[in-house]
Tab-separated table of C-alpha atoms in Angstrom:
chain	number	residue	atom	x	y	z
A	281	ILE	CA	-0.136	-0.043	-0.012
A	282	ILE	CA	3.041	2.535	0.934
A	283	ASP	CA	4.250	1.813	-2.176
A	284	ASP	CA	1.315	2.757	-4.269
A	285	LEU	CA	0.758	5.835	-1.992
A	286	VAL	CA	4.253	6.832	-3.233
A	287	GLU	CA	3.905	6.227	-6.830
A	288	MET	CA	0.552	7.911	-6.840
A	289	SER	CA	1.952	11.228	-5.330
A	290	GLN	CA	4.902	10.809	-7.987
A	291	ILE	CA	2.091	10.766	-10.345
A	292	ASP	CA	0.484	13.961	-9.168
A	293	THR	CA	4.187	15.799	-9.296
A	294	ASP	CA	4.754	14.184	-12.919
A	295	GLN	CA	7.818	12.566	-10.983
A	296	ILE	CA	7.155	9.029	-12.154
A	297	GLN	CA	9.670	7.416	-14.443
A	298	LEU	CA	8.362	5.192	-17.437
A	299	ARG	CA	10.443	2.733	-18.718
A	300	TYR	CA	8.836	2.096	-22.497
A	301	SER	CA	9.300	-1.193	-24.341
A	302	GLU	CA	7.860	-3.306	-26.937
A	303	PHE	CA	6.014	-6.377	-25.965
A	304	GLU	CA	3.098	-8.616	-26.777
A	305	LEU	CA	-0.025	-7.169	-25.518
A	306	GLU	CA	-2.234	-10.312	-25.789
A	307	GLU	CA	0.137	-12.576	-24.450
A	308	THR	CA	0.996	-10.385	-21.242
A	309	ILE	CA	-2.761	-10.161	-20.602
A	310	HIS	CA	-3.156	-13.652	-20.947
A	311	PHE	CA	-0.008	-14.581	-18.698
A	312	ILE	CA	-2.048	-12.173	-15.959
A	313	PHE	CA	-5.549	-13.504	-16.479
A	314	GLU	CA	-4.190	-16.751	-15.628
A	315	GLU	CA	-2.684	-16.185	-12.514
A	316	GLU	CA	-5.898	-14.500	-11.538
A	317	LYS	CA	-7.576	-17.273	-12.597
A	318	LYS	CA	-5.843	-19.102	-10.062
A	319	ARG	CA	-6.594	-16.423	-7.133
A	320	ALA	CA	-10.318	-16.371	-8.154
A	321	LYS	CA	-10.442	-20.343	-7.659
A	322	SER	CA	-8.594	-20.472	-4.287
A	323	LYS	CA	-11.490	-17.991	-3.423
A	324	LYS	CA	-14.242	-19.746	-4.985
A	325	LEU	CA	-14.905	-17.169	-7.452
A	326	GLU	CA	-15.030	-17.529	-11.304
A	327	PHE	CA	-12.779	-15.327	-13.440
A	328	LYS	CA	-13.263	-15.275	-17.080
A	329	ILE	CA	-12.620	-13.178	-20.161
A	330	GLU	CA	-14.155	-13.299	-23.259
A	331	ASN	CA	-13.322	-11.977	-26.763
A	332	LEU	CA	-9.672	-11.138	-26.700
A	333	LYS	CA	-8.469	-13.125	-29.548
A	334	GLY	CA	-8.063	-10.359	-32.743
A	335	ASN	CA	-9.394	-7.404	-30.797
A	336	LEU	CA	-5.859	-6.388	-29.536
A	337	PRO	CA	-2.843	-5.022	-31.384
A	338	LYS	CA	-0.142	-7.787	-31.234
A	339	LYS	CA	2.308	-5.599	-29.941
A	340	VAL	CA	2.657	-2.233	-28.318
A	341	ILE	CA	5.025	0.134	-27.004
A	342	SER	CA	4.520	1.020	-23.116
A	343	ASP	CA	5.729	0.918	-19.777
A	344	LYS	CA	5.138	-3.154	-19.226
A	345	ALA	CA	5.357	-3.326	-15.247
A	346	LYS	CA	3.028	-0.237	-15.244
A	347	PHE	CA	0.855	-1.694	-17.478
A	348	GLU	CA	0.717	-4.985	-15.661
A	349	GLN	CA	0.298	-3.504	-12.514
A	350	ILE	CA	-3.014	-1.651	-13.666
A	351	ILE	CA	-4.334	-4.836	-14.861
A	352	TYR	CA	-3.632	-6.671	-11.603
A	353	HIS	CA	-5.161	-3.646	-9.692
A	354	LEU	CA	-8.297	-3.467	-11.727
A	355	THR	CA	-8.643	-7.400	-11.641
A	356	HIS	CA	-7.953	-7.827	-8.018
A	357	SER	CA	-10.835	-4.647	-7.228
A	358	THR	CA	-13.280	-6.644	-9.689
A	359	GLN	CA	-12.847	-9.901	-7.424
A	360	HIS	CA	-13.279	-7.979	-4.014
A	361	LYS	CA	-16.716	-6.716	-5.481
A	362	HIS	CA	-18.114	-10.166	-5.541
């Protein structure tokens, strides 16, 4: 939580450093979702994603670590609502 707060303050003051690289978007999302399926199953929840194939660009240029962090936060917040 402390790291998230520090990062948010860095965003607010434009001090955050992004490390851009090219990566496979679908592969990255698939890996994260497989991990989240395991987490959901351990909580007796169902986690599924539909219609990703063909709807995403093959590669993107972004900060992969930040992208993964955002997706993890979104999936965790969704799991806590059920």
